[in-house]
Amino acid sequence: MSADDGSDKYPEESGRRRFVKGVVGGATLVGVGGVGVAGVNSATSSSGAGGGTTQSWAIENTGGPAPRGMPMIPIEVDDSGNLRGVWPEVQEVNQGGLTVQIAETENYKGSGTTYTQEWFQYCGVESYTGLQPTYESDNLFRVSSNPAYSWQGEAYEEGDPLNIDDFGDYETWNNEFGTPQGKPATATWRSQGAESTIPVQVIRSKTVERLVSGEGEISDAARSWLQAATDQGVVAWLNKCTHFCCVPGWKQTADAAKFGDADEVYCQCHQSLYDPFSVVQTLFTARPRPQ
Ligand code: FES
């Protein structure tokens, strides 16, 4: 399916039409349609701040039209138990003869991975206020006005940070969909006072703890990354489908079982599936931030 085929189904508020039509340098228009590595073009780095080929850790895309997995957000549990998405270190780099600011951390926590904000530069997110390298934020995952899970509505007010204490029943938690795999929550990240909201999904799961501790089939590189990027079994990702940018859900609809697997992340727009417990590296062309 091409990008144009699905444009009618694209949510109005997401502004996709605007950024597709307004893209700087037509050759750089890749990403939403999954052109991938073949579309890499050197014009990318000079047409805006940052952007270009980037390799992210992602939760694996296992079905449907999405071209790749959704990028992970490394997290930390702070001294108060609050969940924080780590933002990379802000630095100035020379790209295409221009000095640009970018948030990027080499060898993130000894994982061997360069963690960069470019992982999140797709679907128009590159123009969000929270993607500005120096946007001031405590980076806590905060509950939105409309959280996806009823337990969140009972435990939190809008704007409250997610707290690890509220995930204490993560080994047994389940709702009416699928089997017990962990306890989920939805939240926003780097979005306070901003017009555009960055949606994230987290799951605290025994499976994550097992993978971190060396159980299960997982590559050394993936384990190193999970050890650096998860904390107390909590995994997080930017919850924007890499197909046409809808917000998927985990255990939020019976359709996930109907079209694939009740225990996988499901995008209702065109039935893409993602496995939250399979992390893979994805190579794609990050869109430049508007200057
Ligand atoms: S937006 Fe098309 S499958 Fe998610």
Coordinates of C-alpha atoms and ligand atoms in Angstrom, one line a residue:
M1 CA 0.0 0.0 0.0
S2 CA 1.4 3.4 -0.8
A3 CA 1.1 6.4 1.4
D4 CA -1.6 7.9 -0.8
D5 CA -3.8 4.8 -0.7
G6 CA -4.5 5.2 3.0
S7 CA -4.7 9.0 3.2
D8 CA -8.5 9.0 3.7
K9 CA -8.1 6.9 6.8
Y10 CA -5.5 9.2 8.3
P11 CA -6.7 11.1 11.4
E12 CA -7.5 14.7 10.6
E13 CA -5.8 16.1 13.6
S14 CA -2.5 14.5 12.9
G15 CA -1.6 16.9 10.1
R16 CA 0.0 14.3 7.9
R17 CA -1.3 15.9 4.7
R18 CA 0.4 19.1 5.7
F19 CA 3.8 17.5 6.3
V20 CA 3.7 15.3 3.3
K21 CA 2.9 18.2 1.0
G22 CA 5.2 20.6 2.8
V23 CA 8.3 18.3 2.9
V24 CA 11.6 20.0 2.2
G25 CA 13.3 18.3 -0.6
G26 CA 11.1 15.7 -2.3
A27 CA 13.9 13.1 -2.3
T28 CA 13.9 13.0 1.4
L29 CA 10.2 11.9 1.6
V30 CA 10.6 8.4 3.1
G31 CA 9.6 7.0 6.3
V32 CA 5.8 7.0 6.4
G33 CA 5.6 4.6 3.4
G34 CA 8.4 2.4 4.5
V35 CA 10.8 3.1 1.7
G36 CA 13.6 2.6 4.2
V37 CA 17.3 2.4 3.4
A38 CA 16.8 2.7 -0.3
G39 CA 15.5 6.2 0.1
V40 CA 18.4 7.6 2.0
N41 CA 19.5 10.8 0.4
S42 CA 22.3 13.2 1.4
A43 CA 19.9 16.1 1.0
T44 CA 18.3 15.2 4.2
S45 CA 20.9 16.6 6.5
S46 CA 21.0 20.0 4.9
S47 CA 17.3 20.6 4.5
G48 CA 16.6 20.9 8.3
A49 CA 18.1 20.3 11.6
G50 CA 19.3 16.7 12.0
G51 CA 17.6 13.8 10.2
G52 CA 19.0 11.2 7.9
T53 CA 19.8 7.6 8.3
T54 CA 19.4 6.4 11.9
Q55 CA 19.2 3.0 13.5
S56 CA 16.9 2.7 16.5
W57 CA 15.9 -0.1 18.9
A58 CA 12.3 -0.8 18.4
I59 CA 9.6 -3.2 19.4
E60 CA 9.3 -5.5 16.5
N61 CA 6.6 -5.1 13.8
T62 CA 5.2 -8.6 13.4
G63 CA 2.3 -8.1 11.0
G64 CA 0.3 -5.6 8.9
P65 CA 1.5 -2.8 6.6
A66 CA 3.8 -1.0 9.1
P67 CA 7.3 -0.9 7.7
R68 CA 9.2 -1.2 10.9
G69 CA 8.9 -1.4 14.7
M70 CA 8.1 1.5 17.0
P71 CA 11.2 3.1 18.6
M72 CA 11.9 2.4 22.3
I73 CA 12.3 5.2 24.9
P74 CA 14.9 4.2 27.5
I75 CA 13.5 4.7 30.9
E76 CA 14.6 5.2 34.5
V77 CA 12.7 4.8 37.8
D78 CA 13.7 7.8 39.9
D79 CA 14.1 8.0 43.7
S80 CA 10.4 8.7 44.2
G81 CA 9.5 5.7 42.0
N82 CA 8.4 7.9 39.1
L83 CA 8.9 6.7 35.6
R84 CA 11.1 8.9 33.4
G85 CA 11.9 8.7 29.7
V86 CA 15.6 9.5 29.3
W87 CA 16.3 12.3 26.8
P88 CA 19.8 12.2 25.2
E89 CA 22.5 14.7 25.9
V90 CA 22.2 17.9 23.9
Q91 CA 25.1 18.7 21.7
E92 CA 26.1 20.7 18.7
V93 CA 27.2 18.8 15.6
N94 CA 28.1 19.8 12.1
Q95 CA 25.7 18.4 9.5
G96 CA 26.0 19.3 5.8
G97 CA 28.1 22.3 6.7
L98 CA 25.6 23.6 9.2
T99 CA 26.0 23.6 13.0
V100 CA 22.8 22.1 14.5
Q101 CA 21.8 21.1 17.9
I102 CA 20.9 17.5 18.5
A103 CA 20.2 15.3 21.5
E104 CA 22.3 12.3 21.2
T105 CA 24.2 10.0 23.6
E106 CA 26.9 7.6 22.3
N107 CA 27.3 4.2 23.9
Y108 CA 24.2 4.8 26.0
K109 CA 24.9 3.4 29.5
G110 CA 27.5 1.1 28.0
S111 CA 25.1 -0.6 25.7
G112 CA 27.1 0.1 22.6
T113 CA 24.1 1.9 21.1
T114 CA 24.0 5.5 20.1
Y115 CA 20.7 6.8 21.4
T116 CA 19.5 9.8 19.5
Q117 CA 16.4 11.9 19.3
E118 CA 16.3 11.0 15.6
W119 CA 14.6 7.8 16.5
F120 CA 11.5 9.8 17.1
Q121 CA 11.7 12.0 14.0
Y122 CA 8.9 10.5 11.9
C123 CA 5.2 11.0 11.5
G124 CA 5.5 14.7 12.1
V125 CA 6.8 14.2 15.6
E126 CA 10.0 15.9 14.4
S127 CA 8.1 19.2 14.5
Y128 CA 6.7 18.8 18.0
T129 CA 7.8 21.1 20.7
G130 CA 9.0 18.2 22.9
L131 CA 11.4 17.2 20.1
Q132 CA 13.4 20.4 20.4
P133 CA 16.7 19.3 21.9
T134 CA 16.6 21.9 24.6
Y135 CA 12.9 21.8 25.4
E136 CA 12.8 22.0 29.2
S137 CA 11.1 19.0 30.7
D138 CA 11.5 16.7 33.7
N139 CA 10.9 13.9 31.2
L140 CA 8.4 12.1 33.5
F141 CA 5.8 10.0 31.9
R142 CA 2.6 11.8 32.8
V143 CA -1.0 10.6 32.7
S144 CA -3.1 12.2 29.9
S145 CA -6.7 13.3 30.3
N146 CA -7.8 10.1 28.7
P147 CA -5.6 7.2 29.7
A148 CA -6.2 3.9 27.9
Y149 CA -6.7 1.7 31.0
S150 CA -9.3 2.0 33.7
W151 CA -6.8 1.3 36.5
Q152 CA -5.1 4.6 35.6
G153 CA -8.3 6.6 35.9
E154 CA -8.6 5.2 39.4
A155 CA -5.0 5.7 40.5
Y156 CA -4.2 9.0 38.9
E157 CA -5.3 12.5 38.1
E158 CA -4.4 14.1 34.8
G159 CA -0.8 15.1 34.7
D160 CA 0.4 12.8 37.5
P161 CA 3.6 10.9 36.8
L162 CA 3.4 7.1 36.4
N163 CA 4.9 5.5 39.5
I164 CA 6.4 2.1 39.9
D165 CA 4.4 1.5 43.1
D166 CA 1.2 1.4 41.0
F167 CA 2.5 -1.4 39.0
G168 CA 3.0 -3.8 42.0
D169 CA 0.5 -6.3 40.6
Y170 CA 2.2 -6.5 37.3
E171 CA 2.7 -10.3 37.5
T172 CA -1.0 -11.0 37.6
W173 CA -2.7 -8.0 36.1
N174 CA -5.0 -8.6 33.1
N175 CA -8.1 -7.2 31.6
E176 CA -10.6 -8.9 29.4
F177 CA -8.1 -9.3 26.5
G178 CA -5.4 -11.9 26.1
T179 CA -3.4 -13.5 28.9
P180 CA -1.5 -11.9 31.8
Q181 CA 1.8 -10.6 30.3
G182 CA 2.4 -7.5 32.4
K183 CA 0.7 -4.3 33.5
P184 CA 0.4 -1.5 30.9
A185 CA -0.1 2.3 31.0
T186 CA -0.3 5.1 28.5
A187 CA 1.2 8.4 29.1
T188 CA 2.6 11.6 27.5
W189 CA 6.3 12.6 27.4
R190 CA 7.9 16.0 27.1
S191 CA 4.5 17.5 26.3
Q192 CA 3.6 19.7 29.2
G193 CA 2.6 23.1 28.0
A194 CA 3.1 22.0 24.4
E195 CA 0.6 22.0 21.6
S196 CA 1.5 18.5 20.4
T197 CA 1.4 15.6 22.7
I198 CA 4.0 12.8 22.4
P199 CA 2.2 9.5 23.2
V200 CA 4.0 6.7 24.9
Q201 CA 3.1 3.3 26.1
V202 CA 4.8 1.4 28.9
I203 CA 4.5 -2.2 30.2
R204 CA 6.0 -3.6 33.3
S205 CA 6.5 -7.3 32.7
K206 CA 8.2 -10.3 34.0
T207 CA 9.2 -11.2 30.5
V208 CA 11.3 -8.0 30.3
E209 CA 13.0 -9.0 33.6
R210 CA 13.7 -12.4 32.2
L211 CA 15.2 -11.1 29.0
V212 CA 17.4 -8.7 30.9
S213 CA 18.7 -11.5 33.2
G214 CA 19.7 -13.7 30.3
E215 CA 16.7 -16.0 29.9
G216 CA 15.1 -16.6 26.6
E217 CA 16.3 -16.3 23.0
I218 CA 17.7 -12.9 22.6
S219 CA 20.9 -11.6 21.0
D220 CA 23.7 -10.2 23.2
A221 CA 23.2 -6.7 21.6
A222 CA 19.5 -6.7 22.3
R223 CA 20.1 -7.8 25.9
S224 CA 22.7 -5.1 26.4
W225 CA 20.2 -2.6 25.1
L226 CA 17.4 -3.9 27.4
Q227 CA 19.7 -3.8 30.4
A228 CA 20.4 -0.1 29.6
A229 CA 16.9 0.9 28.5
T230 CA 14.6 -0.8 31.0
D231 CA 14.3 -0.6 34.7
Q232 CA 12.4 -3.0 37.1
G233 CA 10.8 -4.7 34.1
V234 CA 9.4 -1.5 32.5
V235 CA 9.7 -1.1 28.8
A236 CA 8.5 2.0 26.9
W237 CA 8.2 3.1 23.3
L238 CA 6.9 6.0 21.3
N239 CA 3.3 5.0 20.5
K240 CA 3.1 6.1 16.9
C241 CA 2.5 3.5 14.3
T242 CA 5.2 3.6 11.7
H243 CA 2.6 3.0 8.9
F244 CA 0.4 6.1 8.9
C245 CA 1.0 7.4 12.4
C246 CA -2.1 6.2 14.3
V247 CA -1.8 5.5 18.0
P248 CA -1.8 1.7 18.6
G249 CA -2.9 -0.1 21.8
W250 CA -2.0 -3.1 23.8
K251 CA -5.0 -5.1 25.2
Q252 CA -7.4 -2.4 24.3
T253 CA -9.7 -4.1 21.8
A254 CA -10.9 -7.5 20.9
D255 CA -9.9 -6.8 17.3
A256 CA -6.3 -7.5 18.2
A257 CA -7.2 -11.2 18.6
K258 CA -9.4 -11.1 15.6
F259 CA -6.7 -9.8 13.3
G260 CA -3.7 -11.4 14.9
D261 CA -2.8 -11.8 18.5
A262 CA -4.5 -10.6 21.7
D263 CA -1.2 -10.3 23.4
E264 CA 0.4 -8.1 20.8
V265 CA 0.2 -4.3 20.3
Y266 CA -2.4 -3.7 17.7
C267 CA -3.0 -0.7 15.4
Q268 CA -6.7 -0.4 14.6
C269 CA -6.2 1.8 11.5
H270 CA -4.8 -0.9 9.2
Q271 CA -4.2 -3.9 11.5
S272 CA -0.5 -3.7 12.1
L273 CA 0.9 -5.7 15.0
Y274 CA 3.9 -5.3 17.2
D275 CA 5.5 -7.6 19.7
P276 CA 6.3 -5.5 22.8
F277 CA 8.7 -8.2 24.1
S278 CA 10.8 -8.6 20.9
V279 CA 13.3 -5.8 20.5
V280 CA 15.0 -5.3 17.1
Q281 CA 17.2 -2.8 15.4
T282 CA 15.5 -0.8 12.6
L283 CA 17.2 1.3 10.0
F284 CA 15.2 4.2 8.6
T285 CA 15.5 7.8 7.4
A286 CA 14.7 10.2 10.2
R287 CA 13.0 13.3 9.0
P288 CA 14.8 16.6 9.7
R289 CA 13.4 18.9 12.3
P290 CA 12.0 22.1 10.8
Q291 CA 14.3 25.1 11.1
Ligands
FES1 S1 -1.5 3.5 10.8 FE1 -1.8 2.0 9.4 S2 -1.5 0.2 10.6 FE2 -1.1 1.7 12.0

